[in-house]
Amino acid sequence: MTRCFISGSMAVAEAAQLAGVQVIAAYPITPQTGIVEALARKVATGLLGAEMIPVESEHSALSAVVGASLAGARAFTATSSQGLALMHEVLPYASGLRLPIVMAVANRSLASPVTIFNDHQDSLPERDSGWIQVYVENAQEAFDYLLIAYRVAEDAQVLLPFMVCLDGFSVSHTYEPVDIPAVELVNTFLPPFRANYPHLDLAEPKVFNVMAFPEHFEEFQRDKHESNRKVLGLLNEVYDHFARVFGRRRQNLEAYRVEDAELVLVGMGSMMGTVRGVVDDLRARGQKVGMVRMVCFRPLPVQEIQAVLQGAGAIGVLDRDVSFGAGGILYQDIARSMYNSQGKRVPAVNFIAGLGGRDVNPATIQKCFYRLASVASSGYITSAEELQWPDENEALLRAWGVGDKHGN
Amino acid sequence: MAISLKSLPEEEFVAPGRGGCAGCPAVLGARMASKVLGKNTIQVTSTGCMCVNYGYYAATRFPFVHTLFENAGSIISGIDAALKARGEREGINLFAYCGDGGTVDIGLQALSGAVERGHRFLYICYDNEGYMNTGTQRSGATPPGARTSTTPVSEISPGEGRPFRRKKDMVRIMAAHGIPYAASASLAYPLDYLRKIKKAIAIDGPTFIHLQSPCLNGWGLAESQGVAVARLAVETCVFPLYEVEEGRVLNINVKPREKKPVTEYLQVQGRFRHLFTPRWQGEIAKFQAEVDRNWEMLLALEQATGSRGNQ
Ligand SMILES: Cc1ncc(C[n+]2csc(CCOP(=O)(O)OP(=O)(O)O)c2C)c(N)n1
């Protein structure tokens, strides 16, 4: 085990190398570029004996990785934002072919207007593509989950592609100490690859991506769904194994100081580090607050969500995304998880913050908790209170006439 | 590099029970190619008629991927890389067999990238001059004046109304990438077609063959007329047969002793019927002029670059 001071992007590249990926196809886009560049250096210097395909687009990046995986190789790609949007068509194709591809997504918002900065607007809308999705908090988690991703994706009861999402810049570009295990140790957790799924094989020719008519199609989809659900249980077993091998424990979600918490804020990604700090501050002042950081988002760990939010008096969901015309994407899933839970119904408020890289700072989080406190004490919420923008710039909203008439 | 029909295996790689139209020339093209490629072949085909053909009843004996509409070039790149990474690349033919839509339009970028990077594969575009699987819509390979469902004919519309350039010249587009081998081929000239395949798969690099493949339904032809119309396309110089090596050396493979007028090609096809009405008959002269211009250009290119006798 070596402790290295590296960025999240470099941690991803280290993990891909240790996973022994055989084919890499990727196209550069900020903030993912560091991952591709690091891998290109490894291949060019012989550190990593993989084929690297410098494709001409992200659509082709994922397509080439699909081809590689179909031909029985462990394959890797990485992208962000517009690149992931360009891959959109290939995502359900890859999951339908049941290929254990792993992709790192350095999260960045989507144009227009143009931004290179972070939120979860690129990967969250891809939640329905059949891919497993996790959202990590820091470089070490990015490293760990990349190994976990291959292990789970390649499991015979899963065989689904896996997306490891790390926040652009705040994780991808931030240097942190990361523990990198020796390859021998990694091999005991993730053995070298042997394609254990139907693939292109001259000895046993098969046709891939057949036509399915209505009498069959639904069962194909159902199978994708059931396999995705199996991931939850499998992940918990894999975390055990991971902890035995590497001495660190990972989990589908992190519940922080929720045991007796009245107000709980739920969210994903690097901003949750700030939430943890604010929880500590407020606790020090005697307020019963807690945090739930979702890591595994697809499949959705509904029972684990219910278990940790059961006792809350009010739930806040901090979304770094918008489903326009509805609200946050994470909120929808948390709210529906709680709707069918055993406990009493409690108010759930949706906070939208951190869009396009806007800083989510302690003041943002405090505002969320204050709002939650007032909603909790009033006992019910109106639709106006359901959606909150804690960092809204009132002057700008007024000057631009946001939400008013558009055009000339 | 000659080839004889006798040297082809009896073995069939295109199985019975496909879902295609009776007499479909694209199936004939695939079947002929498969006999030269032999059993150590992996095939990819972009969304289109050939996937409907193969995809439901698994009517091929090759490992086969029905790709998306536009990513045959990149999927085959990944297969090439994976086989290399696994040390299993030797002795395997990678073969793409894709429609003109999947090649000259929506799939052009992926194909361009794949050949530019130098992956080893043979790509045959079966060109039926339209999106046929979806019911005869125009493509960038539809000739001017052709009736399709998206270029209907009326008093004010002559069918495909693109200015009179013949159509996207895919062989020269591929040759402009400097790839080792690019050629056009016709089902009416099977020995020429088979020879080109044999030549292509011996090359360690990307190779491209553009096969004209008349569509019985889309062109308005009788079931038995596919190959006859393909022959007329060559005899009228509407679809010249030539090859380009290393992006530079262009040789014409078939020079009709007497170039037939384009009317002989046009008049047998339902999609051009309106060109023989008073409203649109003026288009025929433009069609002829364009074919003549293109043929002259090819002759001049051969004169300037060709290496006669290197076949
Ligand atoms: C991205 C995308 N756009 C459109 C389609 C619909 N579509 C399927 S096949 C096809 C036409 C195929 O044309 P071509 O490649 O010429 O092959 P052909 O059907 O003529 O054999 C179209 C438009 C699709 N499947 N995917």
XYZ file of C-alpha atoms in Angstrom, chain B residues 38-188:
151
model
C -14.571 -17.804 -44.786
C -15.517 -19.015 -41.355
C -12.981 -17.064 -39.286
C -14.991 -13.901 -39.707
C -16.738 -11.581 -37.288
C -19.401 -9.413 -38.889
C -20.962 -6.128 -37.817
C -23.887 -4.532 -39.608
C -25.514 -1.201 -38.904
C -29.252 -0.858 -38.451
C -30.970 -1.342 -41.776
C -32.352 -4.057 -44.004
C -29.566 -6.510 -43.309
C -30.307 -6.457 -39.606
C -33.936 -7.203 -40.152
C -32.658 -9.888 -42.462
C -30.261 -11.459 -39.983
C -31.338 -10.234 -36.624
C -34.505 -12.106 -35.803
C -33.759 -15.613 -36.962
C -29.966 -15.395 -36.558
C -29.501 -16.113 -40.240
C -25.731 -15.939 -40.263
C -23.070 -18.380 -39.205
C -20.626 -15.616 -38.328
C -20.483 -14.106 -34.872
C -22.577 -11.055 -35.645
C -23.286 -7.678 -34.067
C -26.200 -5.584 -35.134
C -24.735 -2.198 -34.239
C -26.616 1.029 -33.843
C -27.310 2.952 -37.036
C -24.162 5.080 -36.897
C -21.520 3.208 -34.929
C -20.425 0.224 -37.018
C -17.057 1.920 -37.556
C -16.429 2.423 -33.850
C -17.761 -0.948 -32.715
C -15.472 -2.700 -35.161
C -12.589 -0.532 -33.885
C -13.243 -1.828 -30.381
C -13.384 -5.429 -31.568
C -10.088 -4.982 -33.393
C -8.458 -3.494 -30.290
C -9.845 -6.166 -27.971
C -8.654 -9.037 -30.155
C -5.218 -7.405 -30.262
C -5.175 -6.902 -26.513
C -6.075 -10.557 -26.043
C -3.408 -11.687 -28.527
C -6.073 -13.227 -30.736
C -6.112 -10.902 -33.719
C -4.255 -13.177 -36.176
C -6.300 -15.006 -38.782
C -9.611 -13.291 -38.059
C -11.410 -11.213 -40.674
C -13.342 -8.270 -39.312
C -16.112 -7.461 -41.699
C -18.590 -4.608 -41.710
C -21.537 -4.851 -44.086
C -23.612 -1.698 -43.864
C -26.186 0.261 -45.830
C -25.563 3.575 -47.511
C -27.394 5.482 -44.784
C -25.227 3.882 -42.120
C -22.165 4.670 -44.222
C -22.373 7.886 -46.196
C -24.717 9.756 -43.827
C -25.133 9.048 -40.144
C -22.221 6.601 -39.851
C -19.681 8.604 -41.841
C -17.960 10.074 -38.785
C -17.410 6.753 -37.046
C -16.182 5.142 -40.255
C -13.892 8.068 -41.003
C -12.425 7.823 -37.505
C -11.959 4.078 -37.755
C -10.077 4.186 -41.052
C -8.053 7.216 -40.002
C -6.849 5.314 -36.928
C -5.865 2.407 -39.150
C -7.855 -0.473 -37.678
C -7.770 -3.619 -39.752
C -11.164 -4.456 -41.246
C -13.028 -4.722 -44.513
C -16.030 -2.435 -44.765
C -18.504 -3.133 -47.538
C -21.227 -0.583 -48.024
C -24.178 -2.175 -49.793
C -25.581 0.873 -51.496
C -29.266 0.611 -52.253
C -29.348 4.388 -52.604
C -31.768 5.137 -49.815
C -33.054 4.259 -46.365
C -34.844 1.143 -47.463
C -35.485 -0.615 -44.182
C -37.597 2.307 -43.053
C -39.539 2.457 -46.303
C -37.512 4.133 -49.055
C -36.493 7.534 -47.744
C -33.741 9.470 -49.493
C -30.129 9.305 -48.339
C -26.970 11.152 -49.313
C -26.483 8.351 -51.822
C -29.852 8.738 -53.553
C -29.289 9.850 -57.139
C -30.855 13.092 -58.317
C -34.263 12.693 -59.856
C -35.134 9.559 -57.866
C -38.529 9.276 -56.261
C -38.383 8.313 -52.602
C -40.932 8.714 -49.830
C -39.199 11.882 -48.628
C -38.527 13.198 -52.128
C -41.963 12.767 -53.647
C -42.626 13.727 -57.232
C -45.095 16.454 -58.104
C -45.563 19.301 -60.549
C -43.017 21.289 -58.565
C -40.765 18.484 -57.316
C -38.612 16.240 -59.534
C -37.941 13.717 -56.779
C -34.494 13.984 -55.185
C -33.660 17.579 -55.938
C -30.008 17.838 -54.976
C -28.016 19.774 -57.566
C -26.701 17.455 -60.223
C -23.731 16.007 -58.578
C -23.956 12.267 -59.007
C -24.174 11.566 -55.272
C -21.670 11.388 -52.397
C -18.655 9.685 -53.923
C -17.850 7.375 -51.047
C -14.951 5.560 -52.714
C -13.066 8.783 -53.250
C -14.025 10.040 -49.780
C -12.484 6.882 -48.328
C -9.504 7.075 -50.676
C -8.925 10.644 -49.517
C -8.212 9.176 -46.076
C -5.178 7.538 -47.666
C -6.361 4.045 -46.749
C -4.607 1.136 -48.509
C -7.577 0.105 -50.590
C -10.935 1.514 -51.678
C -13.023 0.214 -54.553
C -16.477 0.158 -56.065
C -18.092 -3.138 -57.036
C -21.162 -4.516 -58.742
C -23.202 -7.673 -58.304
C -23.279 -7.987 -62.058
